[in-house]
Amino acid sequence: MNIALIAHDKKKDDLIRFVLAYKSIIEKHSLFATGTTGKRIGEETGLSVHRFRSGPLGGDQEIGSYIANNKMDLILFFRDPLTAQPHEPDVTALIRLCDVYSVPLATNMGTAEVLVRGLDRGDIAWRSVVKEKEE
């Protein structure tokens, strides 16, 4: 599965702790991330992460393109709801694409835990069927 890892500045530490806690599950999949988040995850976990641009510089839109082209299976986006984001329209568009293409999305640690545990159990295997239909 292709997993996108995204975090606003004040949530990056939380995402890194989360990835470390679930590394045994997450490392079995292909990881993608926006700029600084991907750099930090790679450095602090030792995992290989394909990095897109920083979110405000188009990284959210790059991930959105993967979603629209059925190349992303799960999104973990630790959002900071208490800080205004200059690229909020891009964030909203990314969330909308997840809804349009039925891509599982977690915007906080609680939901991310449910999704990652489901990923480990095979609950998201239906994404493979969706991909096959598109090919």
Phi, psi and omega in degrees: 000148175262123183242129175263134178242119184224142176208135171293161188310313184284357180246359182299317179299320178298316180295319179296316177299320179296312180298319177296320180295326183248024184304322182297335177270311187295325184293348179279358187236167177275128185252140179228149180203161172284162190325278185295321179301313180296320179299312181294319179299314179301313182293320189268348180241343183079005180277151176277126183227125172284124183258130170267184175295166172301149181309306180296343180259014175115357182299320177299320180290325176297316177294321176302322177297319177297320178298312182296334179259017176058038180249007179230134186253337185204137180239126171248106186237095180281101184270152174256099184285352185258358180237129177295137180249128181296338181253032182305323176301325178292321178297313179299319179296320179297315179296319178298317179298321176300320178291317181298318185258012178053045176264122180303134185225129172247131178251005178207168186296323181298312180290324178299320180297316179299315181294317182292321176294322175295321176301316180295326180280347182095010182293344182253012180299338178301339178298327178296322179294318179298318179297318180298322180296329183280340184280000000 
